[in-house]
Short mmCIF file of C-alpha atoms in Angstrom, two decimals:
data_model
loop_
_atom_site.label_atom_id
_atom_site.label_comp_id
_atom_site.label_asym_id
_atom_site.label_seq_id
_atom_site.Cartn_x
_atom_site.Cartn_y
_atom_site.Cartn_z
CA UNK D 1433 0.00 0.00 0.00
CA UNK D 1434 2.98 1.96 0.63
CA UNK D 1435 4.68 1.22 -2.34
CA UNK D 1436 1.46 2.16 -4.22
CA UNK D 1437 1.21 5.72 -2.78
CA UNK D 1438 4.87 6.72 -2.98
CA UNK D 1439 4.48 5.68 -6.75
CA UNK D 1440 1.82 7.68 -7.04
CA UNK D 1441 3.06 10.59 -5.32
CA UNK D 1442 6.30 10.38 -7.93
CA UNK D 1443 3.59 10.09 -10.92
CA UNK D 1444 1.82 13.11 -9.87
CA UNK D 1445 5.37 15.16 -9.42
CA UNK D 1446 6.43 14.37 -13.01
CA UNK D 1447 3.35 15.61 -14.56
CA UNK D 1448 3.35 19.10 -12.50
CA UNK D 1449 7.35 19.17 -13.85
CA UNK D 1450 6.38 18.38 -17.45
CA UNK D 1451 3.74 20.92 -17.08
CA UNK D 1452 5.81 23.66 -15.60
CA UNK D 1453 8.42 22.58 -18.89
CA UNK D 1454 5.72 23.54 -21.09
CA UNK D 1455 4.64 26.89 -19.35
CA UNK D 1456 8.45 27.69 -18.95
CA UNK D 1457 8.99 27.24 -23.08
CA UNK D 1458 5.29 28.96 -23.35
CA UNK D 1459 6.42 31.92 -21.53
CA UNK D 1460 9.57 32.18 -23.40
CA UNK D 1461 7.68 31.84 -26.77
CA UNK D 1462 5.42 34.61 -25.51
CA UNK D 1463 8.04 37.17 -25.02
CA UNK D 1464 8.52 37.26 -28.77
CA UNK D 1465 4.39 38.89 -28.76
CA UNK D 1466 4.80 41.11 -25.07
CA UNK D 1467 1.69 42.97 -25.62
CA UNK D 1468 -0.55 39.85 -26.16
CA UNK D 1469 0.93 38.62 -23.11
CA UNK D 1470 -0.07 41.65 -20.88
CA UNK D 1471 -3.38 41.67 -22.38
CA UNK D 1472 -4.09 38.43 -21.54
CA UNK D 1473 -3.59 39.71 -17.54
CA UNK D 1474 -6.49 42.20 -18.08
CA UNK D 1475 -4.74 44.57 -15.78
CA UNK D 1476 -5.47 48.41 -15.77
CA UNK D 1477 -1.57 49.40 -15.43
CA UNK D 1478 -0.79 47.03 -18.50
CA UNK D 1479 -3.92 48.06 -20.39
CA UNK D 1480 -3.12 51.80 -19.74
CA UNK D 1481 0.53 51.07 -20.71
CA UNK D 1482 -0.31 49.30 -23.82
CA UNK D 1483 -3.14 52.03 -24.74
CA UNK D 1484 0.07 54.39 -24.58
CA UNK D 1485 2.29 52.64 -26.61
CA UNK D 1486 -0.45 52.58 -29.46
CA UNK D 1487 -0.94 55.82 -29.68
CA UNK D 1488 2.60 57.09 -30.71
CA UNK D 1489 3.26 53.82 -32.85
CA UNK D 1490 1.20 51.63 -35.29
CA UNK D 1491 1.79 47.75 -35.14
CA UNK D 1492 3.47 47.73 -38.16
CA UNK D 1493 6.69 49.21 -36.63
CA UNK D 1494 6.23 47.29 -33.85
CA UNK D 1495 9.73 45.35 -33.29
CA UNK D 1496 10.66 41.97 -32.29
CA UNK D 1497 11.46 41.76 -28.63
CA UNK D 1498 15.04 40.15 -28.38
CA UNK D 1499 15.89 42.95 -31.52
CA UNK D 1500 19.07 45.32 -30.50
CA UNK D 1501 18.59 47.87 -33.36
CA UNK D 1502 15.86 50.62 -33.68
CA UNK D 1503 14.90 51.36 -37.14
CA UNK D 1504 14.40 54.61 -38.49
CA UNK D 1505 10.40 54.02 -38.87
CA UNK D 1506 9.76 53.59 -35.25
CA UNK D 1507 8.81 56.45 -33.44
CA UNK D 1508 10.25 57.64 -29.75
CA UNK D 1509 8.00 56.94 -26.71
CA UNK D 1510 10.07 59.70 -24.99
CA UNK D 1511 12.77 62.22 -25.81
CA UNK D 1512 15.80 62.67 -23.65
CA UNK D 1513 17.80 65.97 -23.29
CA UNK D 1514 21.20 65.65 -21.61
CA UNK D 1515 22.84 69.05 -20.45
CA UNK D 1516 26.09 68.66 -20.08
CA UNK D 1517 28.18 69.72 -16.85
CA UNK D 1518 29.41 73.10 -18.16
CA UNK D 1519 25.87 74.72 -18.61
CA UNK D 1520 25.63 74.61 -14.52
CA UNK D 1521 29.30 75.97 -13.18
CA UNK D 1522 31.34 78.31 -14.45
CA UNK D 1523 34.64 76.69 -13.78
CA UNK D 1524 35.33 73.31 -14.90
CA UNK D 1525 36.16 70.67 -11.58
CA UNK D 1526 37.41 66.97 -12.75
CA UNK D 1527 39.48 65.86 -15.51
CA UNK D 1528 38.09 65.42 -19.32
CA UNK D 1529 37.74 61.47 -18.95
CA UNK D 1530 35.76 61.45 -15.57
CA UNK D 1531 33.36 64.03 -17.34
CA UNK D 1532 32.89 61.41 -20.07
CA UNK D 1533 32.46 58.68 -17.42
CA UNK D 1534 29.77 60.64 -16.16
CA UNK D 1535 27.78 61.27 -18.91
CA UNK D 1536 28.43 57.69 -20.11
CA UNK D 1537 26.99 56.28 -17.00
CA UNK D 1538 23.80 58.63 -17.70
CA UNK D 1539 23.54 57.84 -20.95
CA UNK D 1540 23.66 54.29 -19.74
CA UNK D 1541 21.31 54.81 -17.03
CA UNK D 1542 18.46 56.18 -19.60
CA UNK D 1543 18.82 53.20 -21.85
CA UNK D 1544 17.73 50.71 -19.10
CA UNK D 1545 14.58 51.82 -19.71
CA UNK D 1546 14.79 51.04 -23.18
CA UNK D 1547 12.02 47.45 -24.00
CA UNK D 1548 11.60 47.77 -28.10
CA UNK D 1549 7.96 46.36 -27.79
CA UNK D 1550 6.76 49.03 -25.03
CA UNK D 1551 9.12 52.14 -24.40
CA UNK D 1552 11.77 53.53 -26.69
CA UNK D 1553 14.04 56.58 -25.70
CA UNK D 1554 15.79 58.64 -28.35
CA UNK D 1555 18.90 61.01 -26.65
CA UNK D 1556 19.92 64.51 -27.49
CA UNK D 1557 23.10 65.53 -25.61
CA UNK D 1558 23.78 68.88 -25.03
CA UNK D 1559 27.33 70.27 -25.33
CA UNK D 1560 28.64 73.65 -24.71
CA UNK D 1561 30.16 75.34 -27.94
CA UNK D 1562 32.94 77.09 -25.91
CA UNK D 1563 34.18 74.52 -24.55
CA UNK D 1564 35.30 72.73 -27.81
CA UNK D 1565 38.51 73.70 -29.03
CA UNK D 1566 38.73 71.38 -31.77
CA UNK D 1567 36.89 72.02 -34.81
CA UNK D 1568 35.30 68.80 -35.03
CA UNK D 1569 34.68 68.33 -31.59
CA UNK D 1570 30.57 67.42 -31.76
CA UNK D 1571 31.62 65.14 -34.37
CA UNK D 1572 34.04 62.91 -32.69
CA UNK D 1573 31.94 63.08 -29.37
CA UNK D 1574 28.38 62.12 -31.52
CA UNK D 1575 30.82 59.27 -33.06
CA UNK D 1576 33.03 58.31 -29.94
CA UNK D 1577 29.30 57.78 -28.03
CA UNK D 1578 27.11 56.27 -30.72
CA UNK D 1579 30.47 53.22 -31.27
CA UNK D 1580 30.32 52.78 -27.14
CA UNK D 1581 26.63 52.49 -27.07
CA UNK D 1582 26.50 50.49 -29.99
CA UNK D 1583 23.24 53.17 -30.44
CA UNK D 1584 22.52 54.93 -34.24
CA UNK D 1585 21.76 58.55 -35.39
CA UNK D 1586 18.18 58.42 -34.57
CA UNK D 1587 18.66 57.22 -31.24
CA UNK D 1588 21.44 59.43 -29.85
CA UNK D 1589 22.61 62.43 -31.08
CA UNK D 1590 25.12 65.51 -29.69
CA UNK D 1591 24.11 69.23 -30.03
CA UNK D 1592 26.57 72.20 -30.24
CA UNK D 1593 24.31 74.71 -28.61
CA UNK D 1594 20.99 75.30 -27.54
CA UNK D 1595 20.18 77.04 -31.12
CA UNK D 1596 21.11 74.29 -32.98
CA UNK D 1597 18.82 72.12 -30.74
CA UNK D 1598 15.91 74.22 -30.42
CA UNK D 1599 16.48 74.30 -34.88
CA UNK D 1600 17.07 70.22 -35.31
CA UNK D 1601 14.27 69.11 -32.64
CA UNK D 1602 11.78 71.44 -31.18
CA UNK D 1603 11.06 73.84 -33.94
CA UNK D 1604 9.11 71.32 -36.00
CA UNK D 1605 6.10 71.01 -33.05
CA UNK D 1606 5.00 74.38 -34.85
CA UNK D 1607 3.97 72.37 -38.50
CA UNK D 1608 3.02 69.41 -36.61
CA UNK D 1609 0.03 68.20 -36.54
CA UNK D 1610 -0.11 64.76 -34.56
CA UNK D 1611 -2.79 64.54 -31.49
CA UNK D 1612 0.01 63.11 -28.98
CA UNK D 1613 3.20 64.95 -28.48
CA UNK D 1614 5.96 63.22 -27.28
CA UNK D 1615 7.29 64.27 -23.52
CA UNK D 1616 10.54 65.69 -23.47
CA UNK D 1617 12.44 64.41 -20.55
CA UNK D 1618 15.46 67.06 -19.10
CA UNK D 1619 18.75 65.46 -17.81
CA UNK D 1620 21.56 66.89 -15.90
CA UNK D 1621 25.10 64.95 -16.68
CA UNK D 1622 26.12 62.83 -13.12
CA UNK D 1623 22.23 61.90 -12.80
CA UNK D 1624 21.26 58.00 -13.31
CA UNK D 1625 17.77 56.57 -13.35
CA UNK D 1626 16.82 54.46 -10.23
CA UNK D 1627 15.98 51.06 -11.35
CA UNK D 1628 12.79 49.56 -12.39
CA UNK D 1629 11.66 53.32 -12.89
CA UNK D 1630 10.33 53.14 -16.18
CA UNK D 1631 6.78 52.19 -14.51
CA UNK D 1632 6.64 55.57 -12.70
CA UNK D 1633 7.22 57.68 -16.18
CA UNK D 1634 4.54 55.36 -17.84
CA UNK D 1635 2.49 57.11 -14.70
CA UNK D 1636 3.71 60.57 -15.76
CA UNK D 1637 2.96 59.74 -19.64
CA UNK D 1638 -0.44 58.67 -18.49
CA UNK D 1639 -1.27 61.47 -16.36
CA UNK D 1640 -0.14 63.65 -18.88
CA UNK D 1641 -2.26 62.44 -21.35
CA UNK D 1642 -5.47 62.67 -19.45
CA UNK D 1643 -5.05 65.86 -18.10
CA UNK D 1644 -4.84 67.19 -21.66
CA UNK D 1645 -3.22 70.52 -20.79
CA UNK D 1646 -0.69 72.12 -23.26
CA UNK D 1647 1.09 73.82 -19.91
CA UNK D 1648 1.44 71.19 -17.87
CA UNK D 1649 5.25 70.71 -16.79
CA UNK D 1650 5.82 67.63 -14.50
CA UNK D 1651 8.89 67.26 -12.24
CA UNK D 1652 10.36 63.47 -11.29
CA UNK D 1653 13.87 64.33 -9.68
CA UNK D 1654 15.76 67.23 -7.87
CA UNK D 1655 18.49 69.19 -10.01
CA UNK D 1656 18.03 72.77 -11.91
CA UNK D 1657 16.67 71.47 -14.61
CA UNK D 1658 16.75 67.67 -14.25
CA UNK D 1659 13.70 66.12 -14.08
CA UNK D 1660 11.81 68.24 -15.98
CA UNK D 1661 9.30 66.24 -18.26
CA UNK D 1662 7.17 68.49 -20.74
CA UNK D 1663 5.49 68.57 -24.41
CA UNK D 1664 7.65 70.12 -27.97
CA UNK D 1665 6.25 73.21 -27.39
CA UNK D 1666 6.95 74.01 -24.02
CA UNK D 1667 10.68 72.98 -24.45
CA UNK D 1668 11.04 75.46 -27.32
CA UNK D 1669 10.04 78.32 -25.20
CA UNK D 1670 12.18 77.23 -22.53
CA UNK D 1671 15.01 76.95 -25.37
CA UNK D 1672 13.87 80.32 -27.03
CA UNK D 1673 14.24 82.03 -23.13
CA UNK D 1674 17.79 79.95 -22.57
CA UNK D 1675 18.88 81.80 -26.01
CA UNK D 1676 17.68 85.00 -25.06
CA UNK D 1677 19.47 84.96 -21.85
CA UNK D 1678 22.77 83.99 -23.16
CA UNK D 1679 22.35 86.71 -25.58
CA UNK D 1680 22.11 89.51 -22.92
CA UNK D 1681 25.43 88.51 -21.04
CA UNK D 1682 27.96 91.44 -21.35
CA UNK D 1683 30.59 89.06 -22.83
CA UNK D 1684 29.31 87.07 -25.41
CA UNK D 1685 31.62 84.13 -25.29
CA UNK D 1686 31.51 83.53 -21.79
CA UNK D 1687 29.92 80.58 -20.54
CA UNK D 1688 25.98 80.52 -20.24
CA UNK D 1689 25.65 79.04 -16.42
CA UNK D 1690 21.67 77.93 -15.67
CA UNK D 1691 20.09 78.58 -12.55
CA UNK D 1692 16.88 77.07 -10.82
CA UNK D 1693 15.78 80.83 -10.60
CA UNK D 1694 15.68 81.43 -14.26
CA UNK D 1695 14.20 78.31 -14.33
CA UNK D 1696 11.69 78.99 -11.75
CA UNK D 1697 11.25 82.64 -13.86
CA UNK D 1698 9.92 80.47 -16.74
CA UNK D 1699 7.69 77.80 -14.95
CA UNK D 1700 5.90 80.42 -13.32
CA UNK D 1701 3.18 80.59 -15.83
CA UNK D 1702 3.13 76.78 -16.39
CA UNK D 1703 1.47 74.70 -14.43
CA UNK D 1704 4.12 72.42 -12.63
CA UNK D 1705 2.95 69.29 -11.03
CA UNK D 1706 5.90 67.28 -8.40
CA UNK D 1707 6.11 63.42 -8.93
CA UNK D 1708 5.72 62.08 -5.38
CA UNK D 1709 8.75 59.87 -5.90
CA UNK D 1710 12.83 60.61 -6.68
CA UNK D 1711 13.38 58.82 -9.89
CA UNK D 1712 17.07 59.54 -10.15
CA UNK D 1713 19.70 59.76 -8.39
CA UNK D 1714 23.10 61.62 -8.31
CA UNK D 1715 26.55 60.37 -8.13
CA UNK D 1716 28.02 63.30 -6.27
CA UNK D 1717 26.73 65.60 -3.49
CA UNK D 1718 28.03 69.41 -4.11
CA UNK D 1719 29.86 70.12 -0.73
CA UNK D 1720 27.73 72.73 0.35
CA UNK D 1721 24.48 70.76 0.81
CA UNK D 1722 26.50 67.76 2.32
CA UNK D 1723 24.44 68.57 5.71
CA UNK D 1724 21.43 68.38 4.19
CA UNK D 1725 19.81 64.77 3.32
CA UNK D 1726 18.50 64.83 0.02
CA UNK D 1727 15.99 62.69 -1.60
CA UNK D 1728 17.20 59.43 -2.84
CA UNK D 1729 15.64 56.69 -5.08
CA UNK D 1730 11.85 56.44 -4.95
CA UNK D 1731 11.98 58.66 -1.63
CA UNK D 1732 9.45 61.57 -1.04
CA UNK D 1733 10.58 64.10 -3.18
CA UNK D 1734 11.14 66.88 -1.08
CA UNK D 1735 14.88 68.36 -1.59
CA UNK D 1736 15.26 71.37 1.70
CA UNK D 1737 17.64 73.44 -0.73
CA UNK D 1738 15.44 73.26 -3.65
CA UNK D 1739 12.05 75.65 -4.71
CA UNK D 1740 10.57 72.54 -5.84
CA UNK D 1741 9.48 70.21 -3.53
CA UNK D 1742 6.00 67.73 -3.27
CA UNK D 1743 3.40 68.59 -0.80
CA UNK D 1744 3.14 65.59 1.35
CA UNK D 1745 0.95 67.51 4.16
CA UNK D 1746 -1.52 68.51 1.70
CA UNK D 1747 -1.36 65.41 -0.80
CA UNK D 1748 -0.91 62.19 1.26
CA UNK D 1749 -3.09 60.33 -1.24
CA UNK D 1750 -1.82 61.51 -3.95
CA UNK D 1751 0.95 60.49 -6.90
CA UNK D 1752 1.32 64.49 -7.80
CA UNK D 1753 1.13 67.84 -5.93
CA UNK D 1754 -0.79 70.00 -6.23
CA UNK D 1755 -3.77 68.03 -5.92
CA UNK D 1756 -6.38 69.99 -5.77
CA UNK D 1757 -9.96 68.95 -6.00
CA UNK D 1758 -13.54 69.57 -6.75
CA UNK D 1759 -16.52 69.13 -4.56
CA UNK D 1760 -17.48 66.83 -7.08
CA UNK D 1761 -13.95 64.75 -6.84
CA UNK D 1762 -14.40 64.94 -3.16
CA UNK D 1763 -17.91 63.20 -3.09
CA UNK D 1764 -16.92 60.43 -5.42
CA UNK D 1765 -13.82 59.86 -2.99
CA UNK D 1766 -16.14 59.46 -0.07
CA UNK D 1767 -18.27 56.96 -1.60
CA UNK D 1768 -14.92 54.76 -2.33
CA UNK D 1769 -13.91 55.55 1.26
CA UNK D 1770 -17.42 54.00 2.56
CA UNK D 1771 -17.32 51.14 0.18
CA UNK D 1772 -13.39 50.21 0.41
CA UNK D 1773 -11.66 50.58 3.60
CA UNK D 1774 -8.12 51.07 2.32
CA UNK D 1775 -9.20 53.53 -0.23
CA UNK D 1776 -8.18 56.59 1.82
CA UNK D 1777 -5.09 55.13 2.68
CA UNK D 1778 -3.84 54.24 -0.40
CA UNK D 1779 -0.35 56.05 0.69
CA UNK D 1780 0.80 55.73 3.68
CA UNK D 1781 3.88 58.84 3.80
CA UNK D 1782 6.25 56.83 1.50
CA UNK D 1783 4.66 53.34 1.22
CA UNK D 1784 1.82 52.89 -1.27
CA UNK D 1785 -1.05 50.05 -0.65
CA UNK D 1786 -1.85 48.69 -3.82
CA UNK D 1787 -3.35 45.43 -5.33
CA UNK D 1788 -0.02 44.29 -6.63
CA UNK D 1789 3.35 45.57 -4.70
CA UNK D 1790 5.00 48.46 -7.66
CA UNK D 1791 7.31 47.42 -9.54
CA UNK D 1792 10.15 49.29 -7.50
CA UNK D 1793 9.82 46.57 -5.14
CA UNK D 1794 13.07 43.98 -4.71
CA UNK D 1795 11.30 41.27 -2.32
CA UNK D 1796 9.27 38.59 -3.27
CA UNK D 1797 5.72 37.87 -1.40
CA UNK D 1798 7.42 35.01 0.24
CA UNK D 1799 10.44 37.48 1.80
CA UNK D 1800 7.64 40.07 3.35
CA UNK D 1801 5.45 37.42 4.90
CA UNK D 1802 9.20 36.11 6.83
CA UNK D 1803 9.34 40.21 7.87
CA UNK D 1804 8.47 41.13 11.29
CA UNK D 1805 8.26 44.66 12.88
CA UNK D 1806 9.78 44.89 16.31
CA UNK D 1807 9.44 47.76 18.49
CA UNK D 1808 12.45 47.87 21.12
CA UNK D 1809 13.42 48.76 24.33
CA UNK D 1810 13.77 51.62 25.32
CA UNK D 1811 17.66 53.05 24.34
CA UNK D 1812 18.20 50.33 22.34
CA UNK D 1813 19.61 49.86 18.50
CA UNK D 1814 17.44 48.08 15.88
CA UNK D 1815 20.25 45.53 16.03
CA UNK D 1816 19.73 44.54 19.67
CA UNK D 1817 16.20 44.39 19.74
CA UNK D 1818 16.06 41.94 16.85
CA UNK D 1819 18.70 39.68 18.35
CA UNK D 1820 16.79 39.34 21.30
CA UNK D 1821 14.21 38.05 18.77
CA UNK D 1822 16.77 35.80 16.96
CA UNK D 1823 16.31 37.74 13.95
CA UNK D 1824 18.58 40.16 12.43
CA UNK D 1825 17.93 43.89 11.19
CA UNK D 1826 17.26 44.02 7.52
CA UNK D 1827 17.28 47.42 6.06
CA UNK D 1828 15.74 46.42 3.01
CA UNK D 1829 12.22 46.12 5.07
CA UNK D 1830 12.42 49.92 5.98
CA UNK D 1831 9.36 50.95 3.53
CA UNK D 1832 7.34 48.32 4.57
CA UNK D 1833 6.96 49.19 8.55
CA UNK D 1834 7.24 52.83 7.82
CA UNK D 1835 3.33 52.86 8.66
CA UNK D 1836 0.70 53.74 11.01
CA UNK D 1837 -1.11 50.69 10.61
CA UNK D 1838 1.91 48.89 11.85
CA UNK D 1839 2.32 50.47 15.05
CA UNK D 1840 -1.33 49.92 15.80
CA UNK D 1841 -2.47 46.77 14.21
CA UNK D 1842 0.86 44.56 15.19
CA UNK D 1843 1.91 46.57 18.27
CA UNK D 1844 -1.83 47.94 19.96
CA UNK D 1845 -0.58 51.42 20.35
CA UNK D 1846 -2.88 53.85 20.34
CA UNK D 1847 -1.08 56.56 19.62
CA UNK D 1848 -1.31 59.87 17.25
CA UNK D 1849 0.60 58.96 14.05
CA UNK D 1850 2.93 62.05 12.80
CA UNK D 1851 5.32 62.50 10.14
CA UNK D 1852 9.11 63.53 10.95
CA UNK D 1853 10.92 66.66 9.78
CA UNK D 1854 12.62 65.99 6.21
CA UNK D 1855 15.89 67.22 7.02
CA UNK D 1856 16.24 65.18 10.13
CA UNK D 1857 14.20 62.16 9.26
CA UNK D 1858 15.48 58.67 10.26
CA UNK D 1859 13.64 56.10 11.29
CA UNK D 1860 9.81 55.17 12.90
CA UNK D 1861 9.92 55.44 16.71
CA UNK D 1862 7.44 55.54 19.47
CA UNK D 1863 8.00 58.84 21.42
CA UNK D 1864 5.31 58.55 24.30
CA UNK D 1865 1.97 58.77 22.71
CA UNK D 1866 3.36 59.94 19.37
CA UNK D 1867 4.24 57.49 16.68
CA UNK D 1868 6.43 58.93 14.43
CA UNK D 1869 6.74 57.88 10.95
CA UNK D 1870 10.20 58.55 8.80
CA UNK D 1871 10.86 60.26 5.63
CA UNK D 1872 13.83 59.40 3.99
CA UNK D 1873 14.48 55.27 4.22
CA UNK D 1874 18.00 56.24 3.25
CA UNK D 1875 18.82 57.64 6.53
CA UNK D 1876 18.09 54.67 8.44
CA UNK D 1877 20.68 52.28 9.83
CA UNK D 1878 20.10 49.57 12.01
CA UNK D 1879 22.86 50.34 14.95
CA UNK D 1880 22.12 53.75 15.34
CA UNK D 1881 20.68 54.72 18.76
CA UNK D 1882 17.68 56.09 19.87
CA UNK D 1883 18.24 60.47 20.17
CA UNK D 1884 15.65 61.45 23.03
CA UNK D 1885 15.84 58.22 26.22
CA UNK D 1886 11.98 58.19 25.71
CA UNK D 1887 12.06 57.10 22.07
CA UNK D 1888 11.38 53.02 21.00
CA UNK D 1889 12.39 52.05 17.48
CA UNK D 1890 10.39 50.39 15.35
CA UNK D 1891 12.44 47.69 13.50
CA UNK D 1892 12.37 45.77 10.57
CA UNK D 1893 13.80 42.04 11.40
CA UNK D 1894 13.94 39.24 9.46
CA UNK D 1895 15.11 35.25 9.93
CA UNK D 1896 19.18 34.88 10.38
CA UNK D 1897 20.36 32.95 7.27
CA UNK D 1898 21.39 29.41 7.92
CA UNK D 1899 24.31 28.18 6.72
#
């Protein structure tokens, strides 16, 4: 009888294997036809992602998915405009080659994003005129780039000054006539993309496209003008305003240094809306603002040195600030609210509930359900209190006990749930009958002490790793 079920067992093993073979080469086959694939899901953030993609290129240009070249038919989901480092400072810092490291490593950063069956970037990369000594300089750079990145004309190309720019790209938007006009994304040199970002500008895109509005400016990162995301037409104003303010300088040949208060000077009859999220990062810190914590990846974008900040106070549920409303907007919300309880807390500060985790998320299902908050002693690490748990401190759980709902629901505090200062923010704590939730996940570290004797930590452990 034994014998019998063990067989069986064995029987039934093989067939789930030689059905998880054929899914497996299914899948595989499937990748070849990605949109069919997501369609078959019948998810809104696929089915607004493909209804994107369609709109700015027919199926006939559609590419095969494994393909490494872009033909010249296919259109650009998004445009990218790299400044280079010498339209910010007036004096050069860092040798030639660590300058080209940089901007490689942006370039690099932007093509990450690059999937030939749903998003497409073209570059433009911005070069200052006075600094290139040798006649051919754009040449050799537009050449010297293209052979690294193994990329073609259409996809990246190298601009001697903002005229020439503004003449190649943005002056055409004024005898076009096509419904959808592709965003214009604005890169600083020495920024990189976080990773797995490329769902957050299908957000923007989205947004952008139901709101309709040829002012609209969106903002996904800090910088001057990094970040910036906005339609043809608005970029050649901002272009034509950049040319008129080089031409004003007293010495013509001097370098044209950009500001965030000209910049400012131009949005101010836009209407700018701030991502809630930092999308990119920077590799250096300018020493001045070393004191200052400034947002990193996917963090509440909220930069204490810049004007442009999201309003977290005033737009907790929201993916965009300003968020203002309509009575009408308001009563719809308030029926969801009665009907679905997590409705109005769809973001908690920096953590978003949502039906499936985003895709900025690094742990699996199976790593959060082994996750367990622990609030400690009294003066004691994050480190210590999970020991005495016989767990250890895993930073990489941060963003998912940075709630309210976790001090409550797994702890039974009752206790008024407030949001820490930006600059100082560091971790959740229990101050008394204060719960205090954190801003910037960065800042955390697992052996740093409580600052006030009264505070508790709230800690994110998970299982030691067996050997």
């Amino acid at each position: 009888m034994r014998n019998t079920r063990v067989v069986g067992l064995v029987l039934l093993l093989s067939i789930a294997l030689v059905f998880h073979i054929l899914g497996t080469i299914k899948l595989s086959n499937d990748l070849n036809d990605l949109p069919s694939l997501l369609s078959l899901y019948n998810h809104p953030i696929f089915n607004q992602l493909l209804e994107w993609r369609k709109r700015i290129e027919n199926s006939e240009t559609m590419l095969p998915f494994n393909d490494q070249q872009v033909t010249a038919s296919v259109q650009c989901s998004m445009k990218f405009v790299v400044f280079s480092k010498s339209w910010f400072s007036s004096t050069s810092s860092g040798s030639e080659n660590s300058h080209h490291e940089q901007l490689l490593n942006t370039l690099k950063s932007i093509l990450k994003l690059r999937n030939f069956r749903i998003f497409i970037p073209c570059i433009t990369v911005v070069v200052d005129s006075t600094m290139n000594e040798k006649k051919n300089s754009k040449l050799d750079l537009e050449t010297i780039l293209q052979k690294q990145l193994n990329l073609n004309q259409q996809e990246l190309k190298v601009s001697n000054s903002l005229q020439e720019l503004n003449n190649n790209e943005f002056e055409s938007w004024k005898q076009s006539q096509q419904p959808f006009s592709t965003l214009i994304y604005l890169v600083e040199e020495g920024y990189e993309f976080c990773e797995r970002s490329l769902y957050h500008l299908m957000n923007i895109a989205k947004e952008a496209a139901m709101k309709k509005k040829k002012r609209n400016v969106y903002r996904a990162s800090t910088g001057i003008v990094n970040g910036l995301i906005f339609n043809d037409k608005i970029m050649n104003e901002f272009l034509n305003k950049l040319i008129m303010e080089a031409s004003t300088k007293k010495n013509p040949t001097s370098r044209f240094v950009l500001t965030e208060l000209l910049v400012l000077d131009f949005l101010k009859k836009k209407d700018l809306y701030m991502h809630r999220w930092q999308l990119m990062t920077k590799e250096e810190i300018p020493k001045q603002n070393v004191n200052v914590h400034q947002p990193q990846c996917y963090e509440t974008l909220i930069d204490p040195t810049s004007l442009f900040s999201f309003d977290v106070d005033r737009c907790k549920h929201s993916k965009f600030s300003p968020c203002e409303r309509n009575d009408d907007d308001l009563l719809v919300e308030n029926e969801l609210n009665s009907k679905n309880k997590f409705i109005d807390t769809e973001f908690v500060h920096d953590t978003a509930q949502e039906v499936i985790f985003p895709a900025t998320s690094k742990l699996s299902l199976s790593q959060l359900q082994q996750a367990e908050s622990v609030l400690a002693e009294l003066g004691s690490s994050c480190d210590q209190a999970c020991v005495k748990k016989g767990m250890k401190c895993n930073r990489e759980y941060f963003p998912y006990i940075n709630r309210c709902d976790e001090f409550k629901q797994y702890h039974h505090l009752r206790c008024e749930c407030l949001r820490e200062e930006e600059a100082t923010s560091r971790a959740p704590y229990l101050n008394q009958e204060r719960c205090m939730i954190a801003l910037r996940r960065s800042a955390f570290r697992c052996d740093s002490r409580p600052k006030d004797k009264a505070e508790r930590r709230l800690c994110p452990c998970s299982p030691k790793e067996t050997s």
